[in-house]
PDB file of C-alpha atoms in Angstrom:
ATOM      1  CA  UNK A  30      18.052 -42.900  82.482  1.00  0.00           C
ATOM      2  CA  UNK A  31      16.105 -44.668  79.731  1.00  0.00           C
ATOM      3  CA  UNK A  32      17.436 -43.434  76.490  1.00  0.00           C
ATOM      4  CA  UNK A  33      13.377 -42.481  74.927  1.00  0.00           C
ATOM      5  CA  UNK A  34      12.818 -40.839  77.998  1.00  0.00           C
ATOM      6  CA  UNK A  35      15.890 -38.834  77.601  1.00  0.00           C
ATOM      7  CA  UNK A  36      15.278 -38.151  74.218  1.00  0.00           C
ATOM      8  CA  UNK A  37      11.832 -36.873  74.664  1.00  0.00           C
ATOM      9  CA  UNK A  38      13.455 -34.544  77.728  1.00  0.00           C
ATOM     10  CA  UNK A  39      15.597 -32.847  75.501  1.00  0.00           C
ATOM     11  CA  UNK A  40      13.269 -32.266  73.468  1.00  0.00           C
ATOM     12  CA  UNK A  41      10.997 -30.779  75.845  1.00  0.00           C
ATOM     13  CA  UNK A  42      13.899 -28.639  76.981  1.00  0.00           C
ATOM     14  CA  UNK A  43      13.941 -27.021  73.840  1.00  0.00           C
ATOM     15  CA  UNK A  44      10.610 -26.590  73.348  1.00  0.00           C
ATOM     16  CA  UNK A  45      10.206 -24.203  77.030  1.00  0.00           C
ATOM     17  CA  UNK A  46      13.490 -22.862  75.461  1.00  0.00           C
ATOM     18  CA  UNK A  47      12.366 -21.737  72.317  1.00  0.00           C
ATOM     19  CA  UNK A  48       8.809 -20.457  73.583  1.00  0.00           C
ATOM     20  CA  UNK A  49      10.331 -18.400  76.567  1.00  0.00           C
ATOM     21  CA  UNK A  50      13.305 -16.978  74.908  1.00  0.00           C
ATOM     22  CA  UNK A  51      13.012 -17.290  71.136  1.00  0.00           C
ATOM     23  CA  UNK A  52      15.330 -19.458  68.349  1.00  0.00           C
ATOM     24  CA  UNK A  53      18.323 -17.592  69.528  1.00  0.00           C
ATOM     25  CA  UNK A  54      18.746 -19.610  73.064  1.00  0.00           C
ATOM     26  CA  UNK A  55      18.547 -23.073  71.425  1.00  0.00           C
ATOM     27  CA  UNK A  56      22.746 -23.994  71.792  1.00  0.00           C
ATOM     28  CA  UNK A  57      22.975 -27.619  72.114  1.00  0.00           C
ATOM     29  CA  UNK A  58      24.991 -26.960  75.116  1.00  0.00           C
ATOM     30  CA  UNK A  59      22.442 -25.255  76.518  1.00  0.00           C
ATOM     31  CA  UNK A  60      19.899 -27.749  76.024  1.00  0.00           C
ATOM     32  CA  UNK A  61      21.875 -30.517  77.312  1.00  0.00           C
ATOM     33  CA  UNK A  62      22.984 -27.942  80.331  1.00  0.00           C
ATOM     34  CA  UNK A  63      19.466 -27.510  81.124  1.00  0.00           C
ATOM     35  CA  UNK A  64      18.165 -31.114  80.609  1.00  0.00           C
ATOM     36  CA  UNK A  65      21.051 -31.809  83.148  1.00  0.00           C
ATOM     37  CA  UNK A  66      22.772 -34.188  80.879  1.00  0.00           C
ATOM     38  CA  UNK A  67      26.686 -33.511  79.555  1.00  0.00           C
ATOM     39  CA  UNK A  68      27.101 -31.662  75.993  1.00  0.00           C
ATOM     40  CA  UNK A  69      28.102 -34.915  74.364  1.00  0.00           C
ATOM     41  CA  UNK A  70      24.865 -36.869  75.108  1.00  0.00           C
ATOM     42  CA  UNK A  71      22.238 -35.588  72.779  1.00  0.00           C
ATOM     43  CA  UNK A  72      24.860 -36.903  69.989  1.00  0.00           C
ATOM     44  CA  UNK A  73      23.093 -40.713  71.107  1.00  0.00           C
ATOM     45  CA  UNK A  74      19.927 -39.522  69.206  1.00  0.00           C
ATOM     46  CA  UNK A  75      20.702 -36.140  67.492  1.00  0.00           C
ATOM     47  CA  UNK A  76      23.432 -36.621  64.913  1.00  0.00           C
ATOM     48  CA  UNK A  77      23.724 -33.058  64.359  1.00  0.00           C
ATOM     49  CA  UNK A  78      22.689 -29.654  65.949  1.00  0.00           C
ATOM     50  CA  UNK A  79      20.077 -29.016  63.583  1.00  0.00           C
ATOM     51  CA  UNK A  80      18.663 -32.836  63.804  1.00  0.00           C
ATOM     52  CA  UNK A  81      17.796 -31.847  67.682  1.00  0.00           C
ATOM     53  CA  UNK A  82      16.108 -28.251  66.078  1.00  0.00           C
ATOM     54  CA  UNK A  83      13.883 -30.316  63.430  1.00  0.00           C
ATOM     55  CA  UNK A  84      12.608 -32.509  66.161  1.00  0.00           C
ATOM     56  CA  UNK A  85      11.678 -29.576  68.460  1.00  0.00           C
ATOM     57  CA  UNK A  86      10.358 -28.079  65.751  1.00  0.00           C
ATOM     58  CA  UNK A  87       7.854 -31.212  64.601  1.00  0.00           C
ATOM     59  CA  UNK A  88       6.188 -30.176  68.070  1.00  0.00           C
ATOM     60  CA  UNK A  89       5.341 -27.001  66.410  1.00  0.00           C
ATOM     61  CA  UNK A  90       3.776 -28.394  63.686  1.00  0.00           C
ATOM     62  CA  UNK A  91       2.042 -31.569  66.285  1.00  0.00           C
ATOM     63  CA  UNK A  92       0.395 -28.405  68.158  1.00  0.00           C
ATOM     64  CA  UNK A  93      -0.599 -26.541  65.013  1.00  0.00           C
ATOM     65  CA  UNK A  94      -1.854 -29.765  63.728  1.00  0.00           C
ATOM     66  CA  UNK A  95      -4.274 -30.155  67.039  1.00  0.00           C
ATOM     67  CA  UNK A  96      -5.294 -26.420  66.546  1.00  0.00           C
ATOM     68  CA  UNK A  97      -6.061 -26.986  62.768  1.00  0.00           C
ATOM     69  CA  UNK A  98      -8.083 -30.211  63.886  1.00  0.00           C
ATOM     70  CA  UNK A  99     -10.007 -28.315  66.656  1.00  0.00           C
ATOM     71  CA  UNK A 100     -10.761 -25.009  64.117  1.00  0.00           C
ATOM     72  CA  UNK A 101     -11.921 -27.413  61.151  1.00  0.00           C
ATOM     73  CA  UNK A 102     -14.721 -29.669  63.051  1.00  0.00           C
ATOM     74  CA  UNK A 103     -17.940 -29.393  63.105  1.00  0.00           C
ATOM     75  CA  UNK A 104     -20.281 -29.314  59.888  1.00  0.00           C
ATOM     76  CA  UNK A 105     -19.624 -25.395  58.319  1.00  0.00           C
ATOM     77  CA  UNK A 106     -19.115 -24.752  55.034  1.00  0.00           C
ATOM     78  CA  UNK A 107     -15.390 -24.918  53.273  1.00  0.00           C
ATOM     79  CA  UNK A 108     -15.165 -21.522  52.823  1.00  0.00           C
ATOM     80  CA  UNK A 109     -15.803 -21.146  56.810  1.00  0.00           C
ATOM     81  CA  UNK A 110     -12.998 -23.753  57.489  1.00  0.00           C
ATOM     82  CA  UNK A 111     -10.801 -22.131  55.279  1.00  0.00           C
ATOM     83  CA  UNK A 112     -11.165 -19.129  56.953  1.00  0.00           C
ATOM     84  CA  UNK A 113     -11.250 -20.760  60.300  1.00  0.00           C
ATOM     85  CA  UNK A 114      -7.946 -22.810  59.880  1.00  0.00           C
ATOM     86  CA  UNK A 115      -6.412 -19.218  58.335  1.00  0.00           C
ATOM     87  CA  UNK A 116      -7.498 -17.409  61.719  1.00  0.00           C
ATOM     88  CA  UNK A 117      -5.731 -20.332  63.814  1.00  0.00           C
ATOM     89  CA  UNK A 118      -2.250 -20.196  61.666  1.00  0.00           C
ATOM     90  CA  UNK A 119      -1.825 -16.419  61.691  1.00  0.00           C
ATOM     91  CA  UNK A 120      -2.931 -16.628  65.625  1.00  0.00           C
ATOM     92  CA  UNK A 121      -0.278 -19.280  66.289  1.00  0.00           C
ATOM     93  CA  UNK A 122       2.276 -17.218  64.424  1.00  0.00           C
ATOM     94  CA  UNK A 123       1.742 -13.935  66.687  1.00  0.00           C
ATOM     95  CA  UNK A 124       1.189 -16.409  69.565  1.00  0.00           C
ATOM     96  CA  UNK A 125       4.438 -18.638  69.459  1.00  0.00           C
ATOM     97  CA  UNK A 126       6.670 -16.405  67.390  1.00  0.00           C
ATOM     98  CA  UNK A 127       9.945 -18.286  68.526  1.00  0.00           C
ATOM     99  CA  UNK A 128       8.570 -21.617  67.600  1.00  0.00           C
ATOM    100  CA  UNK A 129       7.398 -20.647  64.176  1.00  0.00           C
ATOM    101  CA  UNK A 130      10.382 -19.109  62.909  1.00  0.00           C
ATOM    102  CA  UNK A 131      11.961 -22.567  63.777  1.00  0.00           C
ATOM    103  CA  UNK A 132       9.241 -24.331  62.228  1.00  0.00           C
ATOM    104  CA  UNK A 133       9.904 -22.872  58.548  1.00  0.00           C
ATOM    105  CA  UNK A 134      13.965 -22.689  58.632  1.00  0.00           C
ATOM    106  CA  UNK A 135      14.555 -23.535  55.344  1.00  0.00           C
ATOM    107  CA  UNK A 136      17.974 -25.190  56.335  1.00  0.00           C
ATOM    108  CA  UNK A 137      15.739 -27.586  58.632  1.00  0.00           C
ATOM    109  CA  UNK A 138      12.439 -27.766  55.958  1.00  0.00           C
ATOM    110  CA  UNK A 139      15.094 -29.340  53.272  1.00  0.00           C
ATOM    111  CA  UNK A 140      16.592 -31.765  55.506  1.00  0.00           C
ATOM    112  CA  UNK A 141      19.851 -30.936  55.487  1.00  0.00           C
ATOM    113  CA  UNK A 142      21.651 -32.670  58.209  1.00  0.00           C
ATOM    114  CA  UNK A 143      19.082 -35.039  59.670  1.00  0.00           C
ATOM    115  CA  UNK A 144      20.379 -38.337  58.187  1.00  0.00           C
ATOM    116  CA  UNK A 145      20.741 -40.594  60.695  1.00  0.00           C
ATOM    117  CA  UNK A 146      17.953 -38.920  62.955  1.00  0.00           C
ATOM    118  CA  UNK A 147      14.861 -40.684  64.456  1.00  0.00           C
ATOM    119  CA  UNK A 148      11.641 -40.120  63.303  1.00  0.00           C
ATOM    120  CA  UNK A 149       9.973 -37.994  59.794  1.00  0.00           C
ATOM    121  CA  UNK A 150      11.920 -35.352  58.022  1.00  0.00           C
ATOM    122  CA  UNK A 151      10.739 -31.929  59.261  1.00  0.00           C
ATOM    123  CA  UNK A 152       9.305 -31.589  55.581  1.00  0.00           C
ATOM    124  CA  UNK A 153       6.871 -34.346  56.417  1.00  0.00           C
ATOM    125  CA  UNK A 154       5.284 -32.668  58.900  1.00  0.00           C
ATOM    126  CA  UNK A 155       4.144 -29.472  57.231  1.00  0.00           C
ATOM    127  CA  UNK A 156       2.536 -31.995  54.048  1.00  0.00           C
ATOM    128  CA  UNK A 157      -0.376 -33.174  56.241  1.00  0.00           C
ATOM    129  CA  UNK A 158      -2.205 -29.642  57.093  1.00  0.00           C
ATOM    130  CA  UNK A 159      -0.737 -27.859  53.618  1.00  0.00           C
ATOM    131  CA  UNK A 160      -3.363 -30.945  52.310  1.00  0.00           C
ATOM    132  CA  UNK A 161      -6.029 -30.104  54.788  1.00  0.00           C
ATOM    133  CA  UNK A 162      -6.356 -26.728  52.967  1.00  0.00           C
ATOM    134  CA  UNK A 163      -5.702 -27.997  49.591  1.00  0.00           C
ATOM    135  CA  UNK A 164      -8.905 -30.075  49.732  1.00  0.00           C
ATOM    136  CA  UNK A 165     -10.828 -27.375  51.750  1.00  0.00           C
ATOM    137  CA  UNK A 166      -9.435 -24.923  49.127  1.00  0.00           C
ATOM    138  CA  UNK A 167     -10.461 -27.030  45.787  1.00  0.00           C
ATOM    139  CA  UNK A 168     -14.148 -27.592  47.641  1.00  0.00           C
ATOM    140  CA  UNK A 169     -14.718 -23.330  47.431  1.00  0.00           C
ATOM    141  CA  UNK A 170     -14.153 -24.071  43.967  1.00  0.00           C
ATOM    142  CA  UNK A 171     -10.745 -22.754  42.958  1.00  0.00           C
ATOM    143  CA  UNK A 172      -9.552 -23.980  39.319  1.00  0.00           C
ATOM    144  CA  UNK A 173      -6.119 -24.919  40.950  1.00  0.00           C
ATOM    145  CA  UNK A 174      -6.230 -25.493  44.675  1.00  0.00           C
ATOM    146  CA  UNK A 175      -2.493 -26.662  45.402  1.00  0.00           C
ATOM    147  CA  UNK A 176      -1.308 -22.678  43.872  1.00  0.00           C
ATOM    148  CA  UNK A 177      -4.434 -21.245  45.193  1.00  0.00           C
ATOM    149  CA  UNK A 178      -3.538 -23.104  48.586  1.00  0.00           C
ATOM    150  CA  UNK A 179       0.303 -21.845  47.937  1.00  0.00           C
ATOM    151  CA  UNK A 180      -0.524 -18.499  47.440  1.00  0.00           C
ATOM    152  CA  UNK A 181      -3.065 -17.556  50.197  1.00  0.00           C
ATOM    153  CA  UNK A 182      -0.520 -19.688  52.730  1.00  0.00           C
ATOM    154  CA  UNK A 183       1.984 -17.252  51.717  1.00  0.00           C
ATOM    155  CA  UNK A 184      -0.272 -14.306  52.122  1.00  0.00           C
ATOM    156  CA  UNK A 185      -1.308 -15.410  55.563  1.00  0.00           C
ATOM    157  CA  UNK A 186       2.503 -16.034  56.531  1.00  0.00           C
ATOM    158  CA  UNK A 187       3.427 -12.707  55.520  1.00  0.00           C
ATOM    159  CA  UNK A 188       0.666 -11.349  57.409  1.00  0.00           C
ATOM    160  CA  UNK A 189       1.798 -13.494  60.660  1.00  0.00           C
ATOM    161  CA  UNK A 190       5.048 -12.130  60.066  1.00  0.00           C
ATOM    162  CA  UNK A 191       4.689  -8.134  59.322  1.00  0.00           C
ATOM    163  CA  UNK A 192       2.350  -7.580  62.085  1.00  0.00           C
ATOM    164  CA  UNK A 193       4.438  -9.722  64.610  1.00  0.00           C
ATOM    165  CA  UNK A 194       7.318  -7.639  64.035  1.00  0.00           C
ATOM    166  CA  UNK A 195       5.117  -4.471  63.936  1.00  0.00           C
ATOM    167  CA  UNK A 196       6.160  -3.886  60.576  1.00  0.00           C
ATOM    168  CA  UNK A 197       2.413  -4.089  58.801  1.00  0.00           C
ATOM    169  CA  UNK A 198       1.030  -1.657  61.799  1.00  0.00           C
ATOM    170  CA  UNK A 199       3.586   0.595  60.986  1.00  0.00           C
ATOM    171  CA  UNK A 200       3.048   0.575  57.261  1.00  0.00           C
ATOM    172  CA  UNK A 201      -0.869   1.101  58.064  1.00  0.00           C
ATOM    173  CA  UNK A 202      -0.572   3.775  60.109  1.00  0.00           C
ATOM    174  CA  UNK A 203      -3.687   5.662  60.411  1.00  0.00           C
ATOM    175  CA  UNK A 204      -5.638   2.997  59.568  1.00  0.00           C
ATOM    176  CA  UNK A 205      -4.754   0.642  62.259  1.00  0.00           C
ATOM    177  CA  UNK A 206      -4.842   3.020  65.338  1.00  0.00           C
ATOM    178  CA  UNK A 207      -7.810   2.940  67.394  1.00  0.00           C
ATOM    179  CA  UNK A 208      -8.641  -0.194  65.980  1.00  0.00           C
ATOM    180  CA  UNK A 209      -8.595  -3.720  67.911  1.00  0.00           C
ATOM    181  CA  UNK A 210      -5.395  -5.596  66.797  1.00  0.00           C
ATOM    182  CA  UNK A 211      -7.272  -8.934  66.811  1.00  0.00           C
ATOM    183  CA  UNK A 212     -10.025  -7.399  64.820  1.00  0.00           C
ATOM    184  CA  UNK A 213      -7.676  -5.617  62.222  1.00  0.00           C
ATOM    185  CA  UNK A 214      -5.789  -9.186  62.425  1.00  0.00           C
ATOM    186  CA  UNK A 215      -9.134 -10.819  61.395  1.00  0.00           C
ATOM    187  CA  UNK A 216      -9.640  -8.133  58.468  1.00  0.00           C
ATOM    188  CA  UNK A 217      -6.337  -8.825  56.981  1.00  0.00           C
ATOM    189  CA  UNK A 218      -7.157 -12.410  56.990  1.00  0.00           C
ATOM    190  CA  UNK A 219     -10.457 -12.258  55.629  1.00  0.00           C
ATOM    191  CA  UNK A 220      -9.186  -9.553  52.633  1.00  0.00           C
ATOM    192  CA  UNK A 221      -6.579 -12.674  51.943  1.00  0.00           C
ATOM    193  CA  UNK A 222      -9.334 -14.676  51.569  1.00  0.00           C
ATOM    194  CA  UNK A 223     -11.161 -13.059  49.099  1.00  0.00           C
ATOM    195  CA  UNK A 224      -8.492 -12.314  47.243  1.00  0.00           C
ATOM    196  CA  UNK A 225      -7.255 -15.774  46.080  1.00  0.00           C
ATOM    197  CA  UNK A 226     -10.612 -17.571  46.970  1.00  0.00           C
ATOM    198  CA  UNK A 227     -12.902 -14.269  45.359  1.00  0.00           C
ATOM    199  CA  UNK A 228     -15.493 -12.851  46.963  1.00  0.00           C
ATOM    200  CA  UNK A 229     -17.818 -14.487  49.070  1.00  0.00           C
ATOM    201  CA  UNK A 230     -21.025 -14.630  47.570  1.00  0.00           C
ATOM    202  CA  UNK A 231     -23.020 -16.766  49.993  1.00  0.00           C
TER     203      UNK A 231
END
């Protein structure tokens, strides 16, 4: 077998992996066992365990990339995009929960144990859409986009994560029942919104 083709297997194998079954299945005996290839031979282009992880993981980020692309076209205003691009991440969150808890490992994020590895650090590929909302952010106006940007990602994130785990629904009680999760989903969103971007006064 051709060693890119191989490469790009194993990879694949982890991706069904992590998507059925969640960050837990992803052994690299298991991935080789499933790629039907012996435990040693990922070694040839994964140094390390976690070098394997940050390439399945840049797939993550390749899809959310397409989905950012796809929410933020068209001619609407920044604020629009902002909140279109917001909908999208919290949505892929709930969506693919196994492959966005791999995506933002912070043992995989800093690098650690990828030297040697093919292709960008994991780190790398979170810059390009973190920018995408910087420069939507700073054209809404905000006096520092890169914290404003930094704050209402981390406000979205915890969204994605309380409500995935059931956690915010929980915590809303009342409030939440009866009500359309994707609507209350699009509420939270939009009250993140305003908070770090202020009220929308269009």
């Amino acid at each position: 077998m051709d060693e890119s083709p191989l490469r790009e297997r194993l990879i694949d194998v982890g991706v069904e992996m992590v998507t059925a079954e969640g960050t837990a299945a992803l052994g690299l005996r298991e991935i080789a066992r499933r790629a039907g290839v012996s435990h040693g031979a990922p070694r040839r282009y994964f140094p390390t365990h976690q070098a394997l992880l940050s390439a399945i993981a840049r797939r993550g980020f390749a899809d959310l990339g397409a989905r950012f692309a796809a929410a933020g076209a068209g001619e609407a205003a920044p604020r629009e995009r902002v909140r279109a691009l917001a909908t999208v991440y919290v949505a892929y969150a709930l969506e693919q929960r196994g492959m966005f808890e791999l995506m933002f490992r912070h043992d995989l994020l800093d690098s650690t144990g990828q030297e040697g590895s093919e292709g960008p650090r994991l780190r790398e590929s979170t810059r390009p859409l973190f920018a995408m909302f910087v420069g939507l952010v700073s054209r809404c106006g905000a006096a520092d986009p890169e914290v404003t940007t930094a704050a209402l990602w981390a406000n979205l994130h915890g969204v994605a994560q309380l409500w995935g785990a059931g956690s915010l629904p929980l915590m809303l009680g009342d409030a939440a029942d009866g009500t359309d999760p994707g609507a209350y989903v699009a509420r939270l969103v939009g009250a993140a919104i305003d908070a770090h971007l202020g009220a929308d006064r269009s």
